[in-house]
XYZ file of C-alpha atoms in Angstrom:
69
model
C 0.000 0.000 0.000
C 1.105 3.591 -0.539
C 0.934 4.212 3.230
C 3.663 1.627 3.795
C 5.752 3.048 0.970
C 5.277 6.580 2.264
C 6.354 5.644 5.786
C 9.361 3.735 4.416
C 10.404 6.757 2.369
C 9.978 9.102 5.341
C 12.162 6.758 7.402
C 14.732 6.796 4.612
C 14.875 10.612 4.738
C 15.279 10.508 8.516
C 18.156 8.070 8.107
C 19.815 10.400 5.595
C 19.525 13.242 8.136
C 21.134 11.054 10.822
C 23.969 10.253 8.404
C 24.420 13.994 7.780
C 23.476 13.677 4.112
C 22.326 17.155 3.125
C 20.960 16.652 -0.398
C 18.972 14.031 -2.289
C 17.667 13.617 -5.813
C 14.304 12.217 -6.757
C 14.700 9.534 -9.410
C 12.022 8.098 -11.673
C 11.933 4.797 -13.546
C 12.452 6.770 -16.784
C 9.870 4.802 -18.732
C 6.651 5.639 -20.604
C 4.557 5.263 -17.423
C 6.234 8.197 -15.616
C 3.735 11.053 -15.262
C 4.504 14.725 -15.973
C 4.539 15.601 -12.261
C 7.215 13.000 -11.544
C 9.204 13.926 -14.683
C 9.389 17.489 -13.362
C 11.198 16.272 -10.216
C 13.425 13.655 -11.885
C 17.111 14.101 -11.162
C 16.583 17.444 -9.374
C 18.719 18.077 -6.281
C 16.907 19.025 -3.057
C 17.894 19.708 0.508
C 16.733 16.741 2.596
C 14.772 19.173 4.769
C 12.918 20.645 1.746
C 12.457 17.705 -0.635
C 8.980 16.867 -1.910
C 7.393 14.042 0.044
C 6.974 10.860 -1.973
C 4.756 9.492 -3.385
C 4.167 12.397 -5.763
C 1.209 10.792 -7.557
C -1.028 7.751 -7.541
C 1.093 4.797 -8.619
C 4.304 6.740 -7.982
C 7.469 4.680 -8.345
C 9.919 7.495 -7.574
C 12.719 7.020 -5.078
C 15.195 9.197 -3.200
C 18.902 8.894 -3.932
C 21.463 10.573 -1.697
C 23.966 12.998 -3.171
C 27.355 12.076 -1.831
C 30.301 14.219 -2.771
């Protein structure tokens, strides 16, 4: 269910904060099923504290990826 996914993704962001990771990117599956809303966020860098909360849409398959320099 999306509730489980949402809570897992929120926990992932909390873990990034604990690891002092400051920025993440939202990544899509890059296929024909990706909606325009998700495409808009694909590969964009965000502060962990300001990133859009996933899921972005119904059926969202986006994920967070940490930016490590």
